[in-house]
Coordinates of C-alpha atoms in Angstrom, one line a residue:
Chain A
X96 CA -13.8 -17.6 -13.0
X97 CA -15.9 -20.7 -13.8
X98 CA -17.9 -18.6 -16.3
X99 CA -14.6 -17.5 -17.9
X100 CA -13.4 -21.1 -18.2
X101 CA -16.7 -22.3 -19.6
X102 CA -17.0 -19.6 -22.1
X103 CA -13.4 -20.3 -23.4
X104 CA -14.2 -24.0 -23.4
X105 CA -17.3 -23.6 -25.6
X106 CA -15.5 -21.3 -28.0
X107 CA -12.6 -23.8 -28.1
X108 CA -14.9 -26.7 -29.1
X109 CA -16.6 -24.6 -31.8
X110 CA -13.3 -23.5 -33.3
X111 CA -12.1 -27.1 -33.3
X112 CA -15.2 -28.4 -35.0
X113 CA -15.1 -25.8 -37.7
X114 CA -11.4 -26.4 -38.3
X115 CA -12.0 -30.2 -38.5
X116 CA -14.8 -29.6 -41.0
X117 CA -12.6 -27.3 -43.1
X118 CA -9.7 -29.8 -43.1
X119 CA -12.1 -32.7 -44.0
X120 CA -13.5 -30.6 -46.8
X121 CA -10.0 -29.9 -48.2
X122 CA -9.1 -33.6 -48.0
X123 CA -12.4 -34.6 -49.7
X124 CA -11.4 -32.7 -52.8
X125 CA -8.0 -34.4 -53.1
X126 CA -7.7 -35.9 -56.5
X127 CA -6.7 -39.6 -56.9
X128 CA -8.1 -42.9 -55.7
X129 CA -6.8 -44.0 -52.3
X130 CA -7.7 -47.6 -53.2
X131 CA -5.2 -47.5 -56.1
X132 CA -2.6 -46.1 -53.8
X133 CA -3.1 -49.0 -51.4
X134 CA -3.2 -51.7 -54.0
X135 CA -0.9 -50.3 -56.7
X136 CA -1.8 -49.2 -60.2
X137 CA -2.1 -52.8 -61.4
X138 CA -5.0 -53.7 -59.1
X139 CA -8.1 -55.4 -60.4
X140 CA -11.4 -53.6 -60.5
X141 CA -12.9 -56.0 -58.1
X142 CA -10.2 -55.5 -55.5
X143 CA -10.6 -51.7 -55.8
X144 CA -14.4 -52.0 -55.4
X145 CA -13.9 -54.2 -52.4
X146 CA -11.6 -51.8 -50.7
X147 CA -14.0 -48.9 -51.5
X148 CA -16.8 -50.9 -49.8
X149 CA -14.6 -51.9 -46.8
X150 CA -13.5 -48.3 -46.0
X151 CA -16.6 -46.5 -47.1
X152 CA -14.7 -44.5 -49.7
X153 CA -17.8 -43.7 -51.8
X154 CA -19.8 -42.1 -49.0
X155 CA -21.2 -38.6 -49.8
X156 CA -19.5 -35.6 -48.5
X157 CA -21.7 -34.9 -45.4
X158 CA -21.7 -38.5 -44.3
X159 CA -18.0 -38.7 -44.6
X160 CA -17.4 -35.5 -42.6
X161 CA -20.0 -36.6 -40.0
X162 CA -18.5 -40.1 -39.7
X163 CA -15.0 -38.6 -39.4
X164 CA -16.0 -36.4 -36.4
X165 CA -17.9 -39.2 -34.8
X166 CA -15.0 -41.6 -35.1
X167 CA -12.6 -39.0 -33.9
X168 CA -14.3 -38.9 -30.6
X169 CA -13.3 -42.6 -30.2
X170 CA -9.7 -41.8 -31.2
X171 CA -10.2 -43.3 -34.7
X172 CA -8.7 -41.4 -37.5
X173 CA -8.9 -44.2 -40.1
X174 CA -6.0 -46.3 -41.4
X175 CA -2.8 -45.3 -43.1
X176 CA -3.0 -46.2 -46.8
X177 CA 0.7 -47.0 -46.8
X178 CA 1.3 -49.1 -43.6
X179 CA -2.4 -50.2 -43.2
X180 CA -2.2 -49.5 -39.5
X181 CA -4.4 -47.1 -37.5
X182 CA -3.4 -43.4 -38.1
X183 CA -4.0 -42.6 -34.4
X184 CA -1.5 -45.3 -33.2
X185 CA 1.1 -44.1 -35.7
X186 CA 0.6 -40.4 -34.7
X187 CA 0.8 -41.3 -31.0
X188 CA 4.1 -43.1 -31.5
X189 CA 5.6 -39.9 -32.9
X190 CA 3.8 -37.4 -30.8
X191 CA 6.2 -37.5 -27.8
X192 CA 9.1 -36.4 -30.1
X193 CA 7.2 -33.3 -31.4
X194 CA 6.0 -32.5 -27.9
X195 CA 9.5 -32.7 -26.5
X196 CA 10.8 -30.4 -29.2
X197 CA 8.0 -28.0 -28.7
X198 CA 8.1 -27.8 -24.9
X199 CA 11.9 -27.9 -24.7
X200 CA 12.5 -25.2 -27.2
X201 CA 9.8 -23.0 -25.8
X202 CA 11.3 -23.2 -22.3
X203 CA 14.8 -22.4 -23.6
X204 CA 13.3 -19.5 -25.7
X205 CA 11.4 -18.1 -22.7
X206 CA 14.4 -18.1 -20.4
X207 CA 16.8 -16.5 -22.9
X208 CA 14.2 -14.2 -24.4
X209 CA 12.7 -12.8 -21.2
X210 CA 16.1 -12.3 -19.6
X211 CA 17.7 -10.6 -22.6
X212 CA 14.4 -8.6 -23.2
X213 CA 14.5 -7.2 -19.7
X214 CA 18.2 -6.3 -20.0
X215 CA 17.5 -4.6 -23.3
X216 CA 14.6 -2.6 -22.0
X217 CA 16.2 -1.5 -18.7
X218 CA 19.3 -0.4 -20.6
X219 CA 17.5 1.1 -23.6
X220 CA 19.7 2.7 -26.3
X221 CA 22.9 1.4 -24.6
X222 CA 25.5 -0.6 -26.7
X223 CA 24.2 -3.8 -25.1
X224 CA 20.7 -3.0 -26.1
X225 CA 21.7 -2.4 -29.7
X226 CA 23.7 -5.6 -29.9
X227 CA 20.9 -7.7 -28.4
X228 CA 18.3 -6.1 -30.6
X229 CA 20.4 -6.8 -33.7
X230 CA 21.1 -10.4 -32.7
X231 CA 17.4 -11.0 -32.1
X232 CA 16.4 -9.5 -35.4
X233 CA 19.0 -11.7 -37.0
X234 CA 17.5 -14.7 -35.2
X235 CA 14.0 -13.8 -36.4
X236 CA 15.3 -13.4 -40.0
X237 CA 17.3 -16.7 -40.2
X238 CA 15.6 -19.8 -41.5
X239 CA 15.5 -22.4 -38.7
X240 CA 16.8 -25.2 -40.9
X241 CA 19.8 -23.0 -41.8
X242 CA 20.6 -22.3 -38.1
X243 CA 20.2 -26.1 -37.5
X244 CA 22.8 -26.8 -40.2
X245 CA 25.2 -24.2 -38.9
X246 CA 25.0 -25.7 -35.3
X247 CA 25.6 -29.1 -36.8
X248 CA 28.6 -27.7 -38.7
X249 CA 30.0 -26.1 -35.6
X250 CA 29.3 -28.6 -32.8
X251 CA 29.2 -31.9 -34.7
X252 CA 31.5 -31.5 -37.7
X253 CA 34.1 -29.0 -36.4
X254 CA 34.2 -29.6 -32.6
X255 CA 32.8 -33.1 -32.5
X256 CA 31.0 -32.4 -29.2
X257 CA 27.5 -33.4 -30.1
X258 CA 25.9 -36.0 -32.4
X259 CA 24.4 -34.6 -35.6
X260 CA 21.3 -36.7 -36.1
X261 CA 19.1 -39.3 -34.3
X262 CA 17.3 -39.3 -30.9
X263 CA 19.1 -42.0 -28.9
X264 CA 20.4 -40.1 -25.8
X265 CA 19.9 -36.7 -24.2
X266 CA 22.9 -35.4 -26.2
X267 CA 21.0 -35.8 -29.4
X268 CA 18.3 -33.4 -28.2
X269 CA 20.6 -30.4 -27.4
X270 CA 21.1 -29.2 -31.0
X271 CA 17.4 -29.5 -32.1
X272 CA 16.1 -27.9 -28.9
X273 CA 18.6 -25.0 -29.1
X274 CA 18.0 -24.4 -32.8
X275 CA 14.3 -23.7 -32.2
X276 CA 14.9 -22.3 -28.7
X277 CA 17.3 -19.6 -30.0
X278 CA 14.8 -18.7 -32.8
X279 CA 12.0 -18.7 -30.3
X280 CA 14.0 -16.4 -27.9
X281 CA 14.4 -13.9 -30.7
X282 CA 10.7 -13.3 -31.0
X283 CA 10.1 -13.4 -27.2
X284 CA 13.0 -11.0 -26.6
X285 CA 11.6 -8.4 -29.0
X286 CA 8.1 -8.7 -27.5
X287 CA 9.5 -8.5 -23.9
X288 CA 11.6 -5.5 -24.8
X289 CA 8.7 -3.5 -26.3
X290 CA 6.1 -4.4 -23.7
X291 CA 8.6 -3.7 -20.8
X292 CA 9.3 -0.3 -22.4
X293 CA 5.6 0.4 -22.3
X294 CA 5.3 -0.2 -18.6
X295 CA 8.7 0.8 -17.3
X296 CA 7.8 4.5 -17.3
X297 CA 4.4 4.1 -15.7
X298 CA 3.5 5.9 -12.5
X299 CA 3.2 2.7 -10.4
X300 CA 6.7 1.7 -11.3
X301 CA 8.0 5.1 -10.2
X302 CA 5.9 4.8 -7.0
X303 CA 7.4 1.4 -6.3
X304 CA 10.9 2.9 -6.6
X305 CA 9.8 5.9 -4.4
X306 CA 8.7 3.4 -1.7
X307 CA 12.3 2.3 -1.6
X308 CA 11.9 -1.1 -3.1
X309 CA 15.0 -2.7 -4.6
X310 CA 15.5 -2.4 -8.3
X311 CA 15.3 -6.1 -9.2
X312 CA 12.0 -6.3 -7.2
X313 CA 10.6 -3.3 -9.1
X314 CA 11.5 -4.8 -12.4
X315 CA 10.2 -8.3 -11.7
X316 CA 7.2 -7.7 -9.5
X317 CA 5.9 -4.4 -10.8
X318 CA 7.1 -4.0 -14.4
X319 CA 7.4 -7.6 -15.7
X320 CA 4.1 -8.7 -14.2
X321 CA 2.3 -6.0 -16.1
X322 CA 4.3 -6.7 -19.3
X323 CA 3.6 -10.4 -19.1
X324 CA 0.4 -10.6 -21.2
X325 CA 1.9 -9.8 -24.6
X326 CA 4.9 -12.2 -23.8
X327 CA 2.4 -15.0 -23.0
X328 CA 0.6 -14.4 -26.2
X329 CA 3.8 -14.5 -28.2
X330 CA 4.9 -17.7 -26.4
X331 CA 1.5 -19.3 -27.2
X332 CA 1.7 -18.5 -30.9
X333 CA 5.3 -19.7 -31.0
X334 CA 4.4 -23.0 -29.3
X335 CA 1.6 -23.6 -31.9
X336 CA 4.1 -22.8 -34.6
X337 CA 6.5 -25.4 -33.3
X338 CA 3.9 -28.1 -32.9
X339 CA 3.2 -27.7 -36.6
X340 CA 6.5 -26.3 -37.9
X341 CA 9.1 -28.5 -36.2
X342 CA 9.1 -30.5 -39.5
X343 CA 12.1 -28.4 -40.6
X344 CA 14.2 -29.3 -37.6
X345 CA 12.9 -32.9 -37.6
X346 CA 14.1 -33.1 -41.2
X347 CA 17.6 -31.8 -40.5
X348 CA 18.2 -33.9 -37.4
X349 CA 16.3 -37.0 -38.7
X350 CA 13.9 -37.0 -35.7
X351 CA 10.7 -39.1 -36.1
X352 CA 8.2 -36.4 -35.3
X353 CA 4.7 -35.7 -36.5
X354 CA 5.7 -33.0 -39.0
X355 CA 8.1 -35.3 -40.7
X356 CA 5.5 -38.1 -40.8
X357 CA 3.0 -35.7 -42.5
X358 CA 5.6 -34.6 -44.9
X359 CA 6.4 -38.2 -45.9
X360 CA 2.7 -39.0 -46.2
X361 CA 2.2 -36.2 -48.6
X362 CA 4.7 -37.7 -51.0
X363 CA 3.0 -41.2 -50.6
X364 CA -0.4 -39.5 -51.1
X365 CA -1.4 -41.0 -47.7
X366 CA -4.1 -38.5 -47.1
X367 CA -5.6 -40.1 -44.0
X368 CA -2.3 -39.4 -42.2
X369 CA -2.2 -35.8 -43.5
X370 CA -5.7 -35.2 -42.3
X371 CA -5.2 -37.0 -39.0
X372 CA -1.9 -35.2 -38.3
X373 CA -3.3 -31.8 -39.2
X374 CA -6.3 -32.4 -36.9
X375 CA -4.0 -33.5 -34.1
X376 CA -1.9 -30.3 -34.5
X377 CA -5.0 -28.2 -34.5
X378 CA -6.3 -29.9 -31.3
X379 CA -2.9 -29.1 -29.7
X380 CA -3.0 -25.5 -30.8
X381 CA -6.5 -25.0 -29.5
X382 CA -5.5 -26.5 -26.1
X383 CA -2.4 -24.2 -26.0
X384 CA -4.5 -21.2 -26.7
X385 CA -6.9 -22.3 -24.0
X386 CA -4.1 -22.6 -21.5
X387 CA -2.7 -19.2 -22.5
X388 CA -6.1 -17.7 -21.9
X389 CA -6.3 -19.3 -18.5
X390 CA -2.9 -17.9 -17.7
X391 CA -4.1 -14.4 -18.7
X392 CA -6.6 -14.5 -15.9
X393 CA -4.0 -15.8 -13.5
X394 CA -1.5 -13.1 -14.4
X395 CA -4.0 -10.2 -14.7
X396 CA -6.8 -10.2 -12.1
X397 CA -8.6 -7.5 -14.2
X398 CA -9.3 -10.0 -16.9
X399 CA -10.7 -12.5 -14.4
X400 CA -12.8 -9.6 -13.0
X401 CA -14.6 -9.0 -16.2
X402 CA -15.9 -12.6 -16.2
X403 CA -16.8 -12.8 -12.6
X404 CA -20.4 -12.7 -11.2
X405 CA -22.8 -10.6 -13.2
X406 CA -23.0 -8.0 -10.5
X407 CA -19.3 -7.6 -10.4
X408 CA -19.1 -7.4 -14.2
X409 CA -21.6 -4.6 -14.2
X410 CA -19.5 -2.8 -11.5
X411 CA -16.4 -3.2 -13.6
X412 CA -18.1 -2.0 -16.8
X413 CA -19.6 1.0 -15.0
X414 CA -16.2 1.8 -13.6
X415 CA -14.7 1.5 -17.1
X416 CA -17.4 3.8 -18.5
X417 CA -16.7 6.4 -15.9
X418 CA -13.0 6.3 -16.5
X419 CA -13.8 6.6 -20.2
Chain B
X783 CA -7.5 29.4 -46.2
X784 CA -3.9 28.5 -46.9
X785 CA -2.5 30.6 -44.0
X786 CA -4.3 28.3 -41.5
X787 CA -2.7 25.2 -42.9
X788 CA 0.4 23.7 -41.4
X789 CA 3.4 23.3 -43.6
X790 CA 3.1 19.6 -44.1
X791 CA -0.7 19.3 -43.9
X792 CA -1.5 19.0 -47.5
X793 CA 1.1 16.4 -48.2
X794 CA -0.9 13.8 -46.2
X795 CA 0.1 11.2 -43.7
X796 CA 2.5 9.3 -46.0
X797 CA 4.8 12.2 -46.5
X798 CA 5.1 12.6 -42.7
X799 CA 6.0 8.9 -42.4
X800 CA 8.6 9.2 -45.2
X801 CA 10.1 12.3 -43.5
X802 CA 10.6 10.4 -40.3
X803 CA 11.8 7.3 -42.0
X804 CA 14.5 9.3 -43.8
X805 CA 16.0 10.2 -40.5
X806 CA 16.4 6.5 -39.6
X807 CA 19.8 5.9 -41.2
X808 CA 19.8 2.1 -41.0
X809 CA 16.2 1.8 -42.3
X810 CA 17.2 3.8 -45.4
X811 CA 20.2 1.5 -45.9
X812 CA 17.8 -1.4 -45.7
X813 CA 15.5 0.2 -48.2
X814 CA 18.5 0.6 -50.6
X815 CA 19.5 -3.0 -50.1
X816 CA 16.0 -4.1 -50.9
X817 CA 15.9 -2.0 -54.1
X818 CA 19.4 -3.3 -55.0
X819 CA 18.2 -7.0 -54.6
X820 CA 15.1 -6.3 -56.7
X821 CA 17.3 -4.9 -59.4
X822 CA 19.6 -7.9 -59.2
X823 CA 16.6 -10.2 -59.6
X824 CA 15.3 -8.2 -62.6
X825 CA 18.7 -8.1 -64.4
X826 CA 19.9 -11.5 -63.3
X827 CA 20.8 -12.9 -66.8
X828 CA 23.0 -9.9 -67.4
X829 CA 24.8 -10.2 -64.1
X830 CA 25.6 -13.9 -64.0
X831 CA 29.2 -14.6 -65.0
X832 CA 28.4 -18.2 -65.9
X833 CA 25.3 -20.0 -67.1
X834 CA 23.6 -21.1 -63.8
X835 CA 23.0 -24.6 -65.1
X836 CA 26.4 -25.1 -66.7
X837 CA 28.1 -28.2 -65.3
X838 CA 31.9 -28.4 -65.1
X839 CA 33.2 -31.7 -63.7
X840 CA 36.8 -30.4 -63.5
X841 CA 35.8 -27.8 -60.8
X842 CA 33.6 -29.7 -58.4
X843 CA 33.0 -28.5 -54.8
X844 CA 35.6 -25.8 -55.1
X845 CA 35.9 -23.2 -52.3
X846 CA 35.3 -19.5 -53.1
X847 CA 38.0 -18.1 -55.4
X848 CA 38.4 -15.2 -57.9
X849 CA 37.0 -17.3 -60.7
X850 CA 34.1 -18.5 -58.6
X851 CA 33.4 -15.9 -55.8
X852 CA 30.9 -18.2 -54.0
X853 CA 32.6 -21.5 -55.0
X854 CA 31.1 -24.3 -57.0
X855 CA 28.7 -27.1 -56.2
X856 CA 28.7 -30.9 -56.6
X857 CA 28.1 -30.6 -60.4
X858 CA 30.8 -27.8 -60.7
X859 CA 28.1 -25.2 -61.2
X860 CA 29.0 -21.6 -60.2
X861 CA 27.2 -20.9 -57.0
X862 CA 27.5 -17.1 -57.5
X863 CA 25.5 -17.3 -60.7
X864 CA 23.0 -19.7 -59.1
X865 CA 22.5 -17.3 -56.2
X866 CA 22.0 -14.3 -58.5
X867 CA 19.6 -16.2 -60.8
X868 CA 17.9 -17.7 -57.7
X869 CA 17.1 -14.2 -56.5
X870 CA 14.6 -14.2 -59.4
X871 CA 12.6 -16.9 -57.6
X872 CA 13.2 -15.9 -54.0
X873 CA 12.8 -12.1 -54.4
X874 CA 10.0 -12.3 -56.9
X875 CA 8.1 -15.0 -55.0
X876 CA 8.5 -12.8 -51.8
X877 CA 7.2 -9.6 -53.3
X878 CA 4.8 -11.2 -55.8
X879 CA 3.0 -13.3 -53.1
X880 CA 2.8 -10.5 -50.6
X881 CA 1.4 -8.1 -53.2
X882 CA -1.4 -10.5 -54.1
X883 CA -2.1 -11.1 -50.4
X884 CA -2.1 -7.4 -49.7
X885 CA -4.6 -6.6 -52.5
X886 CA -6.9 -9.4 -51.5
X887 CA -6.5 -8.8 -47.8
X888 CA -7.1 -5.1 -48.0
X889 CA -10.2 -5.6 -50.2
X890 CA -11.6 -8.1 -47.7
X891 CA -10.8 -5.9 -44.8
X892 CA -12.4 -2.9 -46.5
X893 CA -15.6 -4.9 -47.2
X894 CA -15.7 -6.4 -43.8
X895 CA -15.2 -3.1 -42.1
X896 CA -17.8 -1.2 -44.2
X897 CA -20.6 -3.8 -44.6
X898 CA -21.6 -5.0 -41.3
X899 CA -23.6 -8.0 -42.8
X900 CA -20.5 -9.5 -44.4
X901 CA -18.2 -8.7 -41.4
X902 CA -19.0 -11.9 -39.5
X903 CA -18.6 -14.2 -42.5
X904 CA -15.3 -12.7 -43.7
X905 CA -13.7 -12.4 -40.3
X906 CA -14.7 -15.8 -39.1
X907 CA -13.2 -17.4 -42.3
X908 CA -10.0 -15.4 -41.6
X909 CA -10.0 -16.7 -38.0
X910 CA -9.9 -20.3 -39.3
X911 CA -6.8 -19.5 -41.4
X912 CA -5.1 -17.8 -38.4
X913 CA -6.1 -20.6 -36.1
X914 CA -4.0 -23.2 -37.9
X915 CA -0.2 -23.0 -37.6
X916 CA 1.2 -21.5 -40.8
X917 CA 3.4 -24.5 -41.6
X918 CA 0.6 -27.0 -41.1
X919 CA -1.8 -24.9 -43.3
X920 CA 0.8 -24.6 -46.0
X921 CA 1.5 -28.3 -46.0
X922 CA -2.2 -29.1 -46.0
X923 CA -2.9 -26.8 -48.9
X924 CA 0.0 -28.0 -51.0
X925 CA -0.9 -31.6 -50.2
X926 CA -4.4 -31.0 -51.6
X927 CA -3.3 -28.9 -54.6
X928 CA -0.1 -30.8 -55.5
X929 CA 3.5 -29.9 -55.2
X930 CA 4.5 -27.1 -57.7
X931 CA 5.8 -23.6 -57.7
X932 CA 2.4 -22.2 -58.6
X933 CA 0.6 -24.1 -55.8
X934 CA 3.2 -23.0 -53.3
X935 CA 2.6 -19.4 -54.2
X936 CA -1.2 -19.8 -53.9
X937 CA -0.7 -21.4 -50.5
X938 CA 1.7 -18.6 -49.4
X939 CA -0.8 -15.9 -50.6
X940 CA -3.7 -17.6 -48.6
X941 CA -1.7 -17.7 -45.4
X942 CA -0.7 -14.0 -45.6
X943 CA -4.1 -12.5 -46.4
X944 CA -5.4 -12.4 -42.8
X945 CA -2.9 -9.9 -41.4
X946 CA -3.8 -7.4 -44.1
X947 CA -7.6 -8.0 -43.7
X948 CA -7.4 -7.5 -40.0
X949 CA -5.4 -4.4 -40.1
X950 CA -7.5 -2.8 -42.8
X951 CA -10.8 -3.7 -41.1
X952 CA -9.6 -2.1 -37.8
X953 CA -8.7 1.1 -39.7
X954 CA -12.0 1.2 -41.6
X955 CA -14.0 0.7 -38.3
X956 CA -12.4 3.8 -36.8
X957 CA -12.5 5.8 -40.0
X958 CA -16.1 5.2 -41.1
X959 CA -17.5 7.1 -38.1
X960 CA -15.4 10.2 -38.6
X961 CA -16.8 13.5 -39.7
X962 CA -15.2 13.7 -43.2
X963 CA -17.0 10.5 -44.1
X964 CA -20.2 11.8 -42.7
X965 CA -19.6 15.0 -44.8
X966 CA -19.2 13.0 -48.0
X967 CA -22.3 11.0 -47.3
X968 CA -24.2 14.3 -46.8
X969 CA -22.8 15.5 -50.1
X970 CA -24.3 12.5 -51.8
X971 CA -21.2 10.4 -52.5
X972 CA -22.1 6.7 -53.2
X973 CA -20.6 3.8 -51.2
X974 CA -18.1 2.9 -53.8
X975 CA -16.7 6.4 -53.9
X976 CA -16.6 6.7 -50.1
X977 CA -14.8 3.3 -49.8
X978 CA -12.2 3.9 -52.6
X979 CA -11.7 7.6 -52.4
X980 CA -12.0 8.4 -48.7
X981 CA -11.5 5.4 -46.6
X982 CA -9.0 3.3 -48.6
X983 CA -6.2 6.0 -48.8
X984 CA -6.5 6.6 -45.1
X985 CA -6.5 2.9 -44.2
X986 CA -3.3 2.1 -46.2
X987 CA -0.6 3.3 -43.9
X988 CA -0.4 0.4 -41.4
X989 CA -0.6 -2.1 -44.2
X990 CA 2.9 -0.9 -45.4
X991 CA 4.4 -2.3 -42.1
X992 CA 2.6 -5.6 -42.8
X993 CA 3.8 -5.6 -46.3
X994 CA 7.5 -5.2 -45.3
X995 CA 7.3 -7.8 -42.5
X996 CA 5.1 -10.1 -44.6
X997 CA 7.5 -10.1 -47.5
X998 CA 10.3 -11.3 -45.2
X999 CA 7.9 -14.0 -43.9
X1000 CA 7.1 -15.2 -47.4
X1001 CA 10.8 -15.4 -48.3
X1002 CA 11.4 -17.5 -45.2
X1003 CA 8.4 -19.8 -45.8
X1004 CA 9.1 -20.3 -49.5
X1005 CA 12.7 -21.2 -48.7
X1006 CA 11.5 -23.6 -45.9
X1007 CA 9.0 -25.2 -48.2
X1008 CA 11.6 -25.6 -51.0
X1009 CA 14.0 -27.0 -48.4
X1010 CA 11.6 -29.9 -47.4
X1011 CA 10.7 -30.5 -51.1
X1012 CA 7.2 -29.0 -51.1
X1013 CA 8.0 -25.9 -53.2
X1014 CA 10.4 -25.2 -56.0
X1015 CA 11.9 -28.4 -57.4
X1016 CA 15.5 -29.1 -58.4
X1017 CA 17.4 -28.0 -60.6
X1018 CA 15.8 -24.5 -60.2
X1019 CA 18.3 -22.4 -58.2
X1020 CA 15.9 -21.1 -55.5
X1021 CA 17.8 -20.1 -52.4
X1022 CA 16.1 -22.6 -50.0
X1023 CA 16.7 -25.4 -52.5
X1024 CA 20.4 -24.4 -52.8
X1025 CA 20.7 -24.9 -49.0
X1026 CA 18.9 -28.2 -49.3
X1027 CA 21.4 -29.3 -52.0
X1028 CA 24.3 -28.2 -49.8
X1029 CA 23.1 -30.3 -46.9
X1030 CA 24.6 -33.5 -48.2
X1031 CA 28.0 -31.8 -48.6
X1032 CA 28.0 -30.0 -45.2
X1033 CA 31.2 -31.8 -44.1
X1034 CA 33.1 -31.5 -47.4
X1035 CA 31.9 -28.2 -48.9
X1036 CA 30.1 -26.2 -46.2
X1037 CA 30.1 -23.0 -48.4
X1038 CA 27.3 -24.6 -50.5
X1039 CA 24.9 -24.2 -47.6
X1040 CA 26.3 -21.2 -45.8
X1041 CA 26.3 -18.7 -48.7
X1042 CA 22.6 -19.1 -49.9
X1043 CA 21.6 -19.0 -46.2
X1044 CA 23.4 -15.7 -45.7
X1045 CA 21.7 -14.2 -48.7
X1046 CA 18.2 -15.3 -47.4
X1047 CA 19.1 -13.7 -44.0
X1048 CA 20.3 -10.5 -45.7
X1049 CA 16.9 -10.2 -47.5
X1050 CA 14.7 -11.0 -44.6
X1051 CA 16.8 -9.0 -42.2
X1052 CA 16.5 -5.8 -44.2
X1053 CA 12.8 -6.4 -44.8
X1054 CA 12.2 -6.8 -41.1
X1055 CA 14.4 -3.9 -40.2
X1056 CA 12.6 -1.7 -42.7
X1057 CA 9.3 -2.9 -41.2
X1058 CA 10.5 -2.0 -37.7
X1059 CA 11.6 1.4 -39.0
X1060 CA 8.2 2.0 -40.6
X1061 CA 6.5 1.0 -37.4
X1062 CA 8.5 3.5 -35.4
X1063 CA 7.9 6.2 -38.0
X1064 CA 4.1 5.6 -37.8
X1065 CA 3.9 5.3 -34.0
X1066 CA 2.3 8.5 -32.7
X1067 CA 3.8 7.9 -29.2
X1068 CA 7.3 8.3 -30.6
X1069 CA 6.4 11.7 -32.1
X1070 CA 9.0 14.0 -30.8

């Protein structure tokens, strides 16, 4: 198991480094002078030169990228051109909002998605299955900002039950979380249904039934457990998508998250923030992927087995070869 | 020889898929709706009852009526005409971008699968694109290139290349070790001929699923980008932008946002449904 974790950890760091280099390279080629953005177009040449000197803006490419990675290790992402405060502090002030949206909506999506997916698979080709499948396809086809606006229209404008924008109390979070949660559940439901259908006719499920185990236990312990890997993968991908893509919901509900901050920074040409925000999102995604990989091993002992002691790996491989 | 052939054998794998797809009633309905929407986009100027930019301050924020089937917006412009004309942007961006992505992706997948030396380089570059969340990558690329319709399309193409490249590469890897490839090598065919004449036609089928699902994805992303102001700019009647314009009038004239949203959903829904239908038609486990 330790070998498995170490291997994943090393590949995670490599992926992260390459991604940071790619993002830094992209940002290096952005046209326009950041000093002019900070000082305004009427700035004197001396002031511009001074700023270039102060923030090392004229460094060559390799030095710039190297310094960026070095500083990143200390939690230094440079300063925002607009507010002249450290990017890291600004991002950390907004990070909890994005994190709350991501985790909350994923939990809602998982609960609704897995339950409806199981129902749909167990009752395949029934009316209920068809209705659920159609709703989930609708959810996967609707733009999240449109769902958000429709929920606002229904629950805030028409019924007046929930506030439309802001983040002052728990009530403000219900609509944003359910917007993404419902959309997330559509994807998870489809994946749960198809992967449950794969395992539900397997011999070991039939054996479990033949042993006289109750139907809920057969579904949860024998079928669902074996169908869990694709569901986990989808959930991981969805979570990464929401860390980066919650900007749409943040825009509709006026929530001060990272996505909205990056979006505003693009229009101010505040590229240190765009770069920092993107790097932070990528770090989160790599961590999510790592956690999902760890969960694979937890859910499916066969995966853990292939990364065990070298003798055991040989045994597993030999067995696999025999089985063809 | 012909007596040993099965009835459908010479028609190839695509004819088989088409035969199965035809049995799926709703997938065929989806296909017809897609063709209908493409035709609407192509003949938009002929179908619009009003000029899509014509402002009429005597009929502002009107609810749907016979004169204006989808109502009017805050400038008194006819939303029906704007939606029809907007289909030019949304539908054509959707199909245009996904076609470019498909061509580039399939070419990259073909090269990566066939030439082992280039495989690592191409697939690792593609892993970087996949590793970043789509929205972040799109925003990052548009931030670097500048906000415009053209740059949005380039960014959308880049984000959709990986799925085609991966699918094609996987196909090529299984195909290139098969006997008919060996046979054509033995007959002296050069690499270009083997790749284009023998491998490519056999590797295309799964890409059609990606194409259908990907087109739906591009439509959603382009609407989303236009909604947050990183894509098509006002006063162009792109569907995502129409929703964005309707946002300020959600309380007084909700139809401004509801109707363009429903048209986006119709388009992505039928594309996704067709993609699912194609997947079922190509799934050998469902062969019955």
